[in-house]
PDB file of C-alpha atoms in Angstrom:
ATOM      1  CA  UNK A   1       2.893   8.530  16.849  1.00  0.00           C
ATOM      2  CA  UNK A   2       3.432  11.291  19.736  1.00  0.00           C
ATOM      3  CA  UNK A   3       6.065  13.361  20.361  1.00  0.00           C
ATOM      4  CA  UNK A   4       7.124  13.258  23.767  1.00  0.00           C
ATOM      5  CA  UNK A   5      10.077  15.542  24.433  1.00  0.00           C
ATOM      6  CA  UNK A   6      12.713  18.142  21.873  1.00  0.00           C
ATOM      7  CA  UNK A   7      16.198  17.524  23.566  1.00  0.00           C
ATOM      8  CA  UNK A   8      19.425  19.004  21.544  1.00  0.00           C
ATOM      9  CA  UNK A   9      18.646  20.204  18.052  1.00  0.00           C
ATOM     10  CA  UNK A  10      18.001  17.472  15.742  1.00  0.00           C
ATOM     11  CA  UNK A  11      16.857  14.902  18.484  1.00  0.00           C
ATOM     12  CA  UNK A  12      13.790  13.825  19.375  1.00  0.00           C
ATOM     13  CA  UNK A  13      12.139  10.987  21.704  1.00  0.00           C
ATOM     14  CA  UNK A  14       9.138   9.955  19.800  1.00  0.00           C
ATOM     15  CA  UNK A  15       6.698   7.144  21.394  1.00  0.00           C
ATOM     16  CA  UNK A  16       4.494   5.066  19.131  1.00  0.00           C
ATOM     17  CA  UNK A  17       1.021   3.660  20.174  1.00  0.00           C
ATOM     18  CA  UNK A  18       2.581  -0.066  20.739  1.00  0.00           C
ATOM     19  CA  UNK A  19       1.767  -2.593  23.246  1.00  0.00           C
ATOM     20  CA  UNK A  20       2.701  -2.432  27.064  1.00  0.00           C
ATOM     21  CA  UNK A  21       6.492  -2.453  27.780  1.00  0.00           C
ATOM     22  CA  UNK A  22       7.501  -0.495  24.216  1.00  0.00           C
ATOM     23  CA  UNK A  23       9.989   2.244  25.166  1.00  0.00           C
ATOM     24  CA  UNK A  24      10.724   5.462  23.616  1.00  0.00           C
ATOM     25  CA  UNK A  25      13.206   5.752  21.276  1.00  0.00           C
ATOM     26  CA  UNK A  26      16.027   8.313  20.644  1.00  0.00           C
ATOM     27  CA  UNK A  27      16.542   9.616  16.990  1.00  0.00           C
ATOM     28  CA  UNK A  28      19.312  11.715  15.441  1.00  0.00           C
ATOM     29  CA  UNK A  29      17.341  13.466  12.041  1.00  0.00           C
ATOM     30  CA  UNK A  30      19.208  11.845   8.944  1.00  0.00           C
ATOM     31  CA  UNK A  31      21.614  14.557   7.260  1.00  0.00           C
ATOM     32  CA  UNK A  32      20.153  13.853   3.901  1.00  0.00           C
ATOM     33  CA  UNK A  33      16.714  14.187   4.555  1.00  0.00           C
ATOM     34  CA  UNK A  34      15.063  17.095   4.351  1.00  0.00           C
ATOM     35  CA  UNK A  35      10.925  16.676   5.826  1.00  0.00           C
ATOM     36  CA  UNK A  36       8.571  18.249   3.851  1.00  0.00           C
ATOM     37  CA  UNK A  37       7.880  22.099   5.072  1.00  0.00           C
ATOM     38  CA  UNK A  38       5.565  23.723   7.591  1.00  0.00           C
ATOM     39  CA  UNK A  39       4.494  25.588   4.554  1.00  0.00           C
ATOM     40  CA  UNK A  40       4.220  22.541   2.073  1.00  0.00           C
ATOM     41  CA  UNK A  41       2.179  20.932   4.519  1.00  0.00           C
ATOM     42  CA  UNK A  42       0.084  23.318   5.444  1.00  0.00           C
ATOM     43  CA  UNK A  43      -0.532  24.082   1.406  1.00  0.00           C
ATOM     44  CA  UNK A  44      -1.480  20.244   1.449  1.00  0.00           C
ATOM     45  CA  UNK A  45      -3.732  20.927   4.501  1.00  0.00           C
ATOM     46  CA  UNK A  46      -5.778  23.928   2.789  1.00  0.00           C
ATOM     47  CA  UNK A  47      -6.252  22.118  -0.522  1.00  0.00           C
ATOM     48  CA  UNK A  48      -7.723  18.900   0.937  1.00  0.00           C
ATOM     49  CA  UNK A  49      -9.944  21.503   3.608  1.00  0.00           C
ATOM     50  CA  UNK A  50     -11.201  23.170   0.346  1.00  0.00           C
ATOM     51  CA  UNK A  51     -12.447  20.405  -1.538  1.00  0.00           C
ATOM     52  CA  UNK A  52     -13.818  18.982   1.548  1.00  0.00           C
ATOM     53  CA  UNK A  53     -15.979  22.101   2.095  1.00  0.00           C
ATOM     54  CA  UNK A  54     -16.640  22.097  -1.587  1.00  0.00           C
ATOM     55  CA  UNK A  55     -17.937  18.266  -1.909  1.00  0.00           C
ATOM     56  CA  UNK A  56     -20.356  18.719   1.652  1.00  0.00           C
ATOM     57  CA  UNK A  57     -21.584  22.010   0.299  1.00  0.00           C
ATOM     58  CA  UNK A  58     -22.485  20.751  -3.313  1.00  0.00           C
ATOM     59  CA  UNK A  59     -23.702  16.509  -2.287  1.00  0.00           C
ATOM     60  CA  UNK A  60     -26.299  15.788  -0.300  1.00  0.00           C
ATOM     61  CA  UNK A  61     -25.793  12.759   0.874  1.00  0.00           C
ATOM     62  CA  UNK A  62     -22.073  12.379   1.794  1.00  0.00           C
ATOM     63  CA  UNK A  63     -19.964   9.310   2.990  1.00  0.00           C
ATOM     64  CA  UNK A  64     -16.027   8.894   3.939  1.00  0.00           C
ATOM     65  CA  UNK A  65     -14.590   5.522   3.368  1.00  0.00           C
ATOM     66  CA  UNK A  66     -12.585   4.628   6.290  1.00  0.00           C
ATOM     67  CA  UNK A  67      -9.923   1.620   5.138  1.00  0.00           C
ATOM     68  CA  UNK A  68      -8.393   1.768   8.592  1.00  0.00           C
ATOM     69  CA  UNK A  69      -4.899   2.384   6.647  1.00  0.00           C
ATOM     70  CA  UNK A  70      -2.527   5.779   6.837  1.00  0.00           C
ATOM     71  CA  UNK A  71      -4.217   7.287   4.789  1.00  0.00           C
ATOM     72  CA  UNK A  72      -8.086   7.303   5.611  1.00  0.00           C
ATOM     73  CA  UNK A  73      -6.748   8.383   9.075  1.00  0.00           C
ATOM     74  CA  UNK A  74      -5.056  11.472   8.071  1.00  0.00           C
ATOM     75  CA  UNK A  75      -8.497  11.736   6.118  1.00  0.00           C
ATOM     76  CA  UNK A  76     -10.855  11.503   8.953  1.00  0.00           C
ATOM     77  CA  UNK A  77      -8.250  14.245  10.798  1.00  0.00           C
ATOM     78  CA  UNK A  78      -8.307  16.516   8.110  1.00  0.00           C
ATOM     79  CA  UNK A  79     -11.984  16.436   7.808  1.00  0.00           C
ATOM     80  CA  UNK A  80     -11.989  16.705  11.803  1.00  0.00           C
ATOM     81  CA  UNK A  81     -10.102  20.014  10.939  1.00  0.00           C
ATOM     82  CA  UNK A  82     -12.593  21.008   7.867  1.00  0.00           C
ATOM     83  CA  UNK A  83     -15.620  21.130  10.149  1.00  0.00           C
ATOM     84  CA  UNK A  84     -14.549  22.140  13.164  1.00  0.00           C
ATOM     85  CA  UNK A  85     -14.007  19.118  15.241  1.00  0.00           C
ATOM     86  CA  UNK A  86     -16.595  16.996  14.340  1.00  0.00           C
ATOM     87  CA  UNK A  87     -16.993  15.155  11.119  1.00  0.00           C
ATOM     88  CA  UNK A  88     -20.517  15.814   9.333  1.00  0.00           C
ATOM     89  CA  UNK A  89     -21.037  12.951   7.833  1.00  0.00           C
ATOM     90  CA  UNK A  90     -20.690   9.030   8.395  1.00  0.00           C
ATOM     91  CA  UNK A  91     -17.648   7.437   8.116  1.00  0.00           C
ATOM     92  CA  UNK A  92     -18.696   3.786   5.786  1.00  0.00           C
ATOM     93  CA  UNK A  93     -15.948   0.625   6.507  1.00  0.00           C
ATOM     94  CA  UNK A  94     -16.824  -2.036   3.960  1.00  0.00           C
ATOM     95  CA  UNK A  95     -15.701  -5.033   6.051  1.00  0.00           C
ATOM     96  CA  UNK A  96     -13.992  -8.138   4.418  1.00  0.00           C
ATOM     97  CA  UNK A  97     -13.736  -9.548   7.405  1.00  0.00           C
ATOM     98  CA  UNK A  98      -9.988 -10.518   7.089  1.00  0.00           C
ATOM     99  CA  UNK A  99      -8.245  -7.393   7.981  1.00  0.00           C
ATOM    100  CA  UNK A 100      -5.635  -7.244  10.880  1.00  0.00           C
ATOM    101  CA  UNK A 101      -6.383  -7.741  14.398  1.00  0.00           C
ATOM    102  CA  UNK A 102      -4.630  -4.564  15.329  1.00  0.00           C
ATOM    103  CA  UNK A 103      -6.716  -2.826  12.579  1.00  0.00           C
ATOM    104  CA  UNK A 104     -10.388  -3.626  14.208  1.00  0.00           C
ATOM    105  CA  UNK A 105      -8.716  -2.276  17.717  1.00  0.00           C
ATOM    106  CA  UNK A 106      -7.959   0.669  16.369  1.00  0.00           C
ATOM    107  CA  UNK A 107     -11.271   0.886  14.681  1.00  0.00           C
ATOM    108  CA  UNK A 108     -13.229   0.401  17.804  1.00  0.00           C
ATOM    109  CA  UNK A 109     -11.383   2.596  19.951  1.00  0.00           C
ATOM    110  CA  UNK A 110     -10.894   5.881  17.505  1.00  0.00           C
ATOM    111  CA  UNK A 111     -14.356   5.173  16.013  1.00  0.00           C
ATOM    112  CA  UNK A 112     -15.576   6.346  19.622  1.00  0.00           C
ATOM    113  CA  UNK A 113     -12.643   8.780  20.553  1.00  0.00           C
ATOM    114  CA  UNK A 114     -13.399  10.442  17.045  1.00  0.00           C
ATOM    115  CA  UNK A 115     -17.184   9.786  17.715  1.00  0.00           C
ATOM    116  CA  UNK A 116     -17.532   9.208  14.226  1.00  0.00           C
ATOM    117  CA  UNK A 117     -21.148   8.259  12.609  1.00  0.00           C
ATOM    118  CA  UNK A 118     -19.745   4.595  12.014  1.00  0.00           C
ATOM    119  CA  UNK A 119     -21.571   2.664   9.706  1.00  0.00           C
ATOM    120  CA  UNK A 120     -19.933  -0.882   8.890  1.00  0.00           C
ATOM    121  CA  UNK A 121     -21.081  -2.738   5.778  1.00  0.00           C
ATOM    122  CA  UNK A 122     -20.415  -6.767   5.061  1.00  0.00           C
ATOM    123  CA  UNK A 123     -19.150  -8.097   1.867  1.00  0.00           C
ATOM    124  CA  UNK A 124     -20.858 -10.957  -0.001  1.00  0.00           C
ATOM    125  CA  UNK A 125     -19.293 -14.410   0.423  1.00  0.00           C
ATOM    126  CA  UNK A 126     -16.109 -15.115  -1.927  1.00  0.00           C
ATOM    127  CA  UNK A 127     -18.083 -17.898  -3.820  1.00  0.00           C
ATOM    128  CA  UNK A 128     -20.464 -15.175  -5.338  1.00  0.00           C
ATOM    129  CA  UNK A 129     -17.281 -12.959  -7.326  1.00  0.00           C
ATOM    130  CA  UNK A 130     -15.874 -13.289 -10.721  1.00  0.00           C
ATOM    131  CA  UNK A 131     -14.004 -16.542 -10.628  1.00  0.00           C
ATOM    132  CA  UNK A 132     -11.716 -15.595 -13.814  1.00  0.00           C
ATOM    133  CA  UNK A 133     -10.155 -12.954 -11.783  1.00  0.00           C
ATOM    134  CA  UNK A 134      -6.792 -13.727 -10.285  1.00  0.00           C
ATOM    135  CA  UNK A 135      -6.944 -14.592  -6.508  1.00  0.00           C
ATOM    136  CA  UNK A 136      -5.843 -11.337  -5.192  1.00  0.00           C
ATOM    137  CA  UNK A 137      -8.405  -9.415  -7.427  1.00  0.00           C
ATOM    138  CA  UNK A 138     -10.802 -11.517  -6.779  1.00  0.00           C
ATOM    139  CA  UNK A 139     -10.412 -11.055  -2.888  1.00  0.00           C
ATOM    140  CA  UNK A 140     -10.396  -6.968  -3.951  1.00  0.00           C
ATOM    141  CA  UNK A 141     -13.836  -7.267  -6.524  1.00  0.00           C
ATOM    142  CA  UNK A 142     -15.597  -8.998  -2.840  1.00  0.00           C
ATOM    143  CA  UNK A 143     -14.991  -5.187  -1.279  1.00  0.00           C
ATOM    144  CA  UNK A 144     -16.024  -3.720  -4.729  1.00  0.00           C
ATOM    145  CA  UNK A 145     -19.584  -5.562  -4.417  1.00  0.00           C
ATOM    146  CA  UNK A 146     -19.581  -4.875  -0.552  1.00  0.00           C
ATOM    147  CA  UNK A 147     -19.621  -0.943  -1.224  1.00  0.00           C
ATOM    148  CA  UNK A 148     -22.061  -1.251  -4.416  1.00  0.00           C
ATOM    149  CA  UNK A 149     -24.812  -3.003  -1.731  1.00  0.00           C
ATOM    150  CA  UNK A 150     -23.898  -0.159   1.097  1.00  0.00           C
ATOM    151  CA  UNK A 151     -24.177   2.233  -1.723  1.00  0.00           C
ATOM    152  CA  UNK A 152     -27.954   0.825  -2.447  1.00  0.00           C
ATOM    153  CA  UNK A 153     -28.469   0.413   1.326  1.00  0.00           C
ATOM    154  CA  UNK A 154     -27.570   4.595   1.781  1.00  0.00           C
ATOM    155  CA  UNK A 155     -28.219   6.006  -1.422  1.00  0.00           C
ATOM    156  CA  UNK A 156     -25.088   7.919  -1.298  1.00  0.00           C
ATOM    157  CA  UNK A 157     -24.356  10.774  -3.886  1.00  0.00           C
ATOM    158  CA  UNK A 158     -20.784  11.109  -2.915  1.00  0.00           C
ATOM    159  CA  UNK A 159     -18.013   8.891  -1.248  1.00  0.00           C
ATOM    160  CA  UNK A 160     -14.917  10.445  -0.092  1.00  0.00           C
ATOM    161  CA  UNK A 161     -11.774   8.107  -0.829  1.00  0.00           C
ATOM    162  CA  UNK A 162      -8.182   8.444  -0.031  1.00  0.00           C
ATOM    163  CA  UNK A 163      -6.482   7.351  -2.752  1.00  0.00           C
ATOM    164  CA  UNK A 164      -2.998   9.145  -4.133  1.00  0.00           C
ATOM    165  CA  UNK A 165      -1.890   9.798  -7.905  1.00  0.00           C
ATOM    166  CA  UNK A 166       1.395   8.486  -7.002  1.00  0.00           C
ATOM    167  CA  UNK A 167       0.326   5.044  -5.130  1.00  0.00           C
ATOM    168  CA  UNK A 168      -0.613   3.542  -8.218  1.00  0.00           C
ATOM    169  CA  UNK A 169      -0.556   3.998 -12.017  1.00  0.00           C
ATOM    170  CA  UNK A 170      -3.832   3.412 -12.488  1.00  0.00           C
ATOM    171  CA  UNK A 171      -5.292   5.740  -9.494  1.00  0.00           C
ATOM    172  CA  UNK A 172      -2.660   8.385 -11.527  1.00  0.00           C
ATOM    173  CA  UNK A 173      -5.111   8.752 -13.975  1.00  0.00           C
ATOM    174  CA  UNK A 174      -8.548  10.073 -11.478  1.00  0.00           C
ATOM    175  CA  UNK A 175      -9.712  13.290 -11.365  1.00  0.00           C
ATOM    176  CA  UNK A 176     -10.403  14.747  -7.348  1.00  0.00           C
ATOM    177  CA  UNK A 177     -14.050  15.075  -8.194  1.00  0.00           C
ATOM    178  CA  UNK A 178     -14.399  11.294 -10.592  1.00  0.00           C
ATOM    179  CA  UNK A 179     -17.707  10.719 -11.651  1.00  0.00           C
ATOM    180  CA  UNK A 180     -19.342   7.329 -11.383  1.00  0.00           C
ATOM    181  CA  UNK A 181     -21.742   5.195 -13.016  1.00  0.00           C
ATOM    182  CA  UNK A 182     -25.248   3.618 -11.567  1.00  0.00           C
ATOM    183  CA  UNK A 183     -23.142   0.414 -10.740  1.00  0.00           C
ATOM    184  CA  UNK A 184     -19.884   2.372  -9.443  1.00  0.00           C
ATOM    185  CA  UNK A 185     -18.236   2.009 -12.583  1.00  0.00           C
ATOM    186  CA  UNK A 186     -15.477   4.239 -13.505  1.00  0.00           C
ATOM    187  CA  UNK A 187     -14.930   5.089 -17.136  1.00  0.00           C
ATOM    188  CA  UNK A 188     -10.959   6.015 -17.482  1.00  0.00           C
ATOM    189  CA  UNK A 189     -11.509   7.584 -21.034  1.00  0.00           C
ATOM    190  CA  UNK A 190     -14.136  10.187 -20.089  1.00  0.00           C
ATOM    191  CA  UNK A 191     -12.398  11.977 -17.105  1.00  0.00           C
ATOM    192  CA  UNK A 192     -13.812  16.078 -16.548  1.00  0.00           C
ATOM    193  CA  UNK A 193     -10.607  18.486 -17.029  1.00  0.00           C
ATOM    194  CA  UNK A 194      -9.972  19.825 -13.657  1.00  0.00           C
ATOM    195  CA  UNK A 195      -8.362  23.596 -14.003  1.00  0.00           C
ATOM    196  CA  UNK A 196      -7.393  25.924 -11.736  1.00  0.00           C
ATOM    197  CA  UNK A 197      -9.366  24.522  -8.798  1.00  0.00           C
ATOM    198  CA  UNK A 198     -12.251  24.322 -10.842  1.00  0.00           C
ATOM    199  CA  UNK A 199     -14.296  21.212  -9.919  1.00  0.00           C
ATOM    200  CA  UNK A 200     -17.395  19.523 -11.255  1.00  0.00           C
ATOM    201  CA  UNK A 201     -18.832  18.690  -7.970  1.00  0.00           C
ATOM    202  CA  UNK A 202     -22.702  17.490  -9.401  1.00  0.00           C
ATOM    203  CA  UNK A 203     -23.234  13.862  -9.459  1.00  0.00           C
ATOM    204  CA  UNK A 204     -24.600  11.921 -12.734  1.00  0.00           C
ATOM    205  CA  UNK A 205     -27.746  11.119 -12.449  1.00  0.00           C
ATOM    206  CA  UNK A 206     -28.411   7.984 -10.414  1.00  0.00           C
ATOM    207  CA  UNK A 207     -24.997   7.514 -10.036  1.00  0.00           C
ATOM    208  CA  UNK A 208     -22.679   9.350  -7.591  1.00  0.00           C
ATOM    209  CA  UNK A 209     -19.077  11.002  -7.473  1.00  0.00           C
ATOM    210  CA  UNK A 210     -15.962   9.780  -5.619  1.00  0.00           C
ATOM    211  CA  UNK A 211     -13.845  13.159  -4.202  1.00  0.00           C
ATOM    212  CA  UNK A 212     -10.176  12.054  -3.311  1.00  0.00           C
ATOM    213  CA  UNK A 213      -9.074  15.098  -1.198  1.00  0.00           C
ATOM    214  CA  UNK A 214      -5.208  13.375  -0.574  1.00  0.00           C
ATOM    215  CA  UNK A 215      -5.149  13.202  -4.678  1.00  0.00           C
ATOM    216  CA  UNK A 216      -2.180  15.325  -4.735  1.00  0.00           C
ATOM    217  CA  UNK A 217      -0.589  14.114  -1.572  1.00  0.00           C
ATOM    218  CA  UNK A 218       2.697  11.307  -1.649  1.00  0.00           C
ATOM    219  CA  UNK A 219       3.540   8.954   0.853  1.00  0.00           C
ATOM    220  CA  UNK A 220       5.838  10.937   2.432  1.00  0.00           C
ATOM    221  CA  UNK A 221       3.443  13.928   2.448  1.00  0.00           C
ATOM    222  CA  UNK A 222       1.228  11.134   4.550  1.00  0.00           C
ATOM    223  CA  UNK A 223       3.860  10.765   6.962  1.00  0.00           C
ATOM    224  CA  UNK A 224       5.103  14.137   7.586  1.00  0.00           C
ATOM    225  CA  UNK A 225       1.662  15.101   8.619  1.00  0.00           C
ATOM    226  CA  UNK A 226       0.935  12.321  10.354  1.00  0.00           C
ATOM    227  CA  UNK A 227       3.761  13.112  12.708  1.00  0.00           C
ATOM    228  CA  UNK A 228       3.435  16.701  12.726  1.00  0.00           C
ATOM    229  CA  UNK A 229      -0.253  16.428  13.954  1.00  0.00           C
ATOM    230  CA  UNK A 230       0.770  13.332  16.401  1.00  0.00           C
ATOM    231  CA  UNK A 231      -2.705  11.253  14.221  1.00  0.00           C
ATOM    232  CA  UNK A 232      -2.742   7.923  15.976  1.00  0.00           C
ATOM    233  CA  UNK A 233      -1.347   5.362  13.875  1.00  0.00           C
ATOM    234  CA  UNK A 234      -1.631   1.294  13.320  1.00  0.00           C
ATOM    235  CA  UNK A 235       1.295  -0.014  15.049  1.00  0.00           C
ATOM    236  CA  UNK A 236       1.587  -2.874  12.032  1.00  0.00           C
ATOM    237  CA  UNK A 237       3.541   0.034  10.057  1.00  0.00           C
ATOM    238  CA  UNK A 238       6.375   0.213  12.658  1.00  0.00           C
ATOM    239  CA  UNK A 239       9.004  -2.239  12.402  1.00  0.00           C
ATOM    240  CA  UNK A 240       9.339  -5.188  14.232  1.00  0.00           C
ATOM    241  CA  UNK A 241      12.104  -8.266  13.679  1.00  0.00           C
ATOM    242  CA  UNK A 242      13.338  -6.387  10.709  1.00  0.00           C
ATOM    243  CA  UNK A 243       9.923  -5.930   8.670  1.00  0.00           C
ATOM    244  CA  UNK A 244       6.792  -3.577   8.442  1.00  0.00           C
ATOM    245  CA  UNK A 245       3.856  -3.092   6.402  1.00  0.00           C
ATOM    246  CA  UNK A 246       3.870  -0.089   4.510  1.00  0.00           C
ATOM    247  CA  UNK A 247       0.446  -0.328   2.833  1.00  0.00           C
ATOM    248  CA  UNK A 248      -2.288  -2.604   4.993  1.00  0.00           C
ATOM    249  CA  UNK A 249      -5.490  -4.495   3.314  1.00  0.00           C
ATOM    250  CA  UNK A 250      -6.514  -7.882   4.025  1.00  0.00           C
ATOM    251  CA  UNK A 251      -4.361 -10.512   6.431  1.00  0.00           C
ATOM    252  CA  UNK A 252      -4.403 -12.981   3.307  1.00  0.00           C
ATOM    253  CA  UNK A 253      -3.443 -10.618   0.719  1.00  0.00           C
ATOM    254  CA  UNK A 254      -0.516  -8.517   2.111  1.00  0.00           C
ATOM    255  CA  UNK A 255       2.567  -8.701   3.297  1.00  0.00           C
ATOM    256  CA  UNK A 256       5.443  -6.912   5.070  1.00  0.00           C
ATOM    257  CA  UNK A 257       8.303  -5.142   3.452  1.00  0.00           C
ATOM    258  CA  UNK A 258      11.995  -5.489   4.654  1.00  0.00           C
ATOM    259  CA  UNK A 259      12.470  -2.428   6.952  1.00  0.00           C
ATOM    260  CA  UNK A 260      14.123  -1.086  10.131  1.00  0.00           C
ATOM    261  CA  UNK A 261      12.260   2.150  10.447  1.00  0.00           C
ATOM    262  CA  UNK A 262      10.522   1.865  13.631  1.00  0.00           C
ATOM    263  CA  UNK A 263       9.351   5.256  14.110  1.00  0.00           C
ATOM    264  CA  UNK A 264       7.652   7.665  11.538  1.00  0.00           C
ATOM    265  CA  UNK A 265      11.086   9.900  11.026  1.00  0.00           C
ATOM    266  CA  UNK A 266      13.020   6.492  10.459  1.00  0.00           C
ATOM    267  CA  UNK A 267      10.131   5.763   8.171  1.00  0.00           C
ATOM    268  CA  UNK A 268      10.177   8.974   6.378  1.00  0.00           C
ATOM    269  CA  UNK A 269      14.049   8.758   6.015  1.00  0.00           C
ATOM    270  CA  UNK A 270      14.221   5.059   4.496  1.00  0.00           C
ATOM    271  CA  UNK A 271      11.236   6.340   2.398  1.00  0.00           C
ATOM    272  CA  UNK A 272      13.865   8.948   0.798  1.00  0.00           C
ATOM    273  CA  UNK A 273      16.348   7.252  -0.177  1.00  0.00           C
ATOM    274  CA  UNK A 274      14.417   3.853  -1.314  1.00  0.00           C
ATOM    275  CA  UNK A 275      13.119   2.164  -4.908  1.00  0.00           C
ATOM    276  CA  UNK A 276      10.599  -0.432  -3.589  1.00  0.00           C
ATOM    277  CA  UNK A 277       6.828   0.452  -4.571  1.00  0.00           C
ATOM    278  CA  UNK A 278       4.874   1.484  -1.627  1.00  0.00           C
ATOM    279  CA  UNK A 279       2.228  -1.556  -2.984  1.00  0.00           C
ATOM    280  CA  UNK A 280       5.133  -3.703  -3.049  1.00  0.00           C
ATOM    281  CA  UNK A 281       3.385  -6.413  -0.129  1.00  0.00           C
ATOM    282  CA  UNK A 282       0.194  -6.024  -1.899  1.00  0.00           C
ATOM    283  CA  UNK A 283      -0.329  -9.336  -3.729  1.00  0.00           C
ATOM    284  CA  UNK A 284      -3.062  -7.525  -6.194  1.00  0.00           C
ATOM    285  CA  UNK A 285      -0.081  -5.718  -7.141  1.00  0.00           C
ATOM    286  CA  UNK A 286       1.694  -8.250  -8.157  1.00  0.00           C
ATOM    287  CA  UNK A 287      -1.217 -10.120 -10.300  1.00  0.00           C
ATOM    288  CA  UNK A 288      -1.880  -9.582 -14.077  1.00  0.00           C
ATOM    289  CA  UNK A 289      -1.060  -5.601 -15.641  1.00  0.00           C
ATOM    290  CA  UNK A 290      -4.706  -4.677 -16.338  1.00  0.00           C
ATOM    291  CA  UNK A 291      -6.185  -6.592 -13.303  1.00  0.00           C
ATOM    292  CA  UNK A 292      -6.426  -3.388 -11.384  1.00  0.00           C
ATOM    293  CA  UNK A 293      -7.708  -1.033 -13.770  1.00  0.00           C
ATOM    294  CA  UNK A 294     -10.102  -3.857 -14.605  1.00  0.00           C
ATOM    295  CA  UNK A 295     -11.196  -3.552 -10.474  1.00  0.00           C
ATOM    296  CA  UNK A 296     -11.247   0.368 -10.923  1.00  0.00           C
ATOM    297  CA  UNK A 297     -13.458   0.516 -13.707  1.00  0.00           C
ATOM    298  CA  UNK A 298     -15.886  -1.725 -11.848  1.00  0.00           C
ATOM    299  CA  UNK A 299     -16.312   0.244  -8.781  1.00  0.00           C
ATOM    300  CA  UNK A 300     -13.163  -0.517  -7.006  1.00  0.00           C
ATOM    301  CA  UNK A 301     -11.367   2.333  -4.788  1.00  0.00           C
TER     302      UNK A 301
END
């Protein structure tokens, strides 16, 4: 998203990075929404800076996971911002193979603009997963086993994630630095206290740590930086014919929400005032209560 032009207080013409013939739009802000605050932002900015500084100083061998969503975007800017410009370490897509066509566009173009050290990993066929999963897990445990054989490929001692405490109950429960196990496993019971910005940033032995620098961000935190910094965005989470995606994974496993919010503020203002899960067209989501903490603890994100 880019702003274009500030007209009379409270409008704005935004333009979103949609195919040819897309127009700009003029927006009135909402009375009842109130964005998130240069300063709150900015707080937000510093903290994930900090523990990205903190995880390249204290790994040695340091990978970002780049989903393609919202939120590995404002990841790759932030670390863009952490080391002045250029990000220090590769940037690891475990491919499935079945995301959205828009997705691999924006891949291949901002993978160059960004000149990121892009390293793309295949998953194993479906055939060779748990079949006693449910069908969306079992479409989820293919990724997990794609990043434990780029994790043996690379030897990686840490993999920086952007997951969110309030996403997901289960992703609630990690820790910013969350140690692993030599297959990627997560154990939920045995998470280090974190106090006071005081991390445990040393990987187990043979294993490796996941650092989640957007831990303590929210969905709306995502988009109010997003449009404050004008990141580039997936056009898939702009409505179109009455629906959008507000979370993006696989073509087979997720759907579109209900929505007219065709521009971030209209997305930021429906996000205030509504009750529907941000996971809510994620079919894993909707699949057996432990089926996702059963993913986690194996490796998954």
């Amino acid at each position: 998203m880019h702003l274009l032009d500030n007209n009379s207080a409270g409008d704005r013409l935004l333009r979103a990075d949609l195919p040819e013939g897309s127009v700009a739009t003029k927006i009135s802000t909402h009375p009842r929404f109130e964005p998130p605050t240069m300063d709150h932002l900015d707080a937000l900015e510093a903290q994930s800076i900090y523990i990205f500084r903190e995880a390249f100083a204290r790994l040695k061998k340091l990978a970002l996971l780049w989903s393609l969503g919202k939120d590995s975007n404002v990841m790759i800017w932030l670390a863009r911002k952490a080391f002045f410009g250029r990000v220090p370490f590769p940037a690891l897509h475990v491919d499935t193979g079945k995301k959205f066509p828009e997705m691999y566009a924006f891949r291949d173009r901002y993978g160059k603009e960004w000149e990121l050290d892009l390293r793309i990993e295949p998953c194993p066929p479906l055939e060779t997963i748990d079949p006693t999963l449910p069908p969306a897990a079992r479409s989820a445990a293919r990724k997990t086993e794609g990043l434990k054989l780029a994790l043996a490929k690379y030897g990686f001692d840490g993999l920086i994630a952007g997951i969110r405490r309030d996403e997901e109950a289960t992703r609630a429960k990690e820790r910013v630095f969350s140690p692993r196990g030599t297959e990627g496993g997560w154990d939920v019971r045995d998470q280090p206290p974190e106090f006071w910005d005081q991390f445990n940033a040393s990987p187990p032995s043979g294993a490796h740590l996941r650092v989640h620098p957007i831990l303590h961000w929210t969905e709306a935190d995502i988009w109010a930086y997003t449009q404050r910094e004008n990141i580039p965005i997936i056009p898939l989470y702009l409505a179109k014919d009455g629906k959008r995606y507000r979370s993006l994974g696989d073509q087979d496993i997720t759907n579109p929400v209900v929505s007219n919010a065709s521009s971030i503020e209209e997305i930021l203002i429906e996000l205030d005032g509504t009750k529907v899960p941000e996971r809510a067209g994620r079919a894993l989501d909707h699949e057996t209560e432990d089926a996702f903490e059963r993913l986690r603890v194996a490796g998954y994100l």
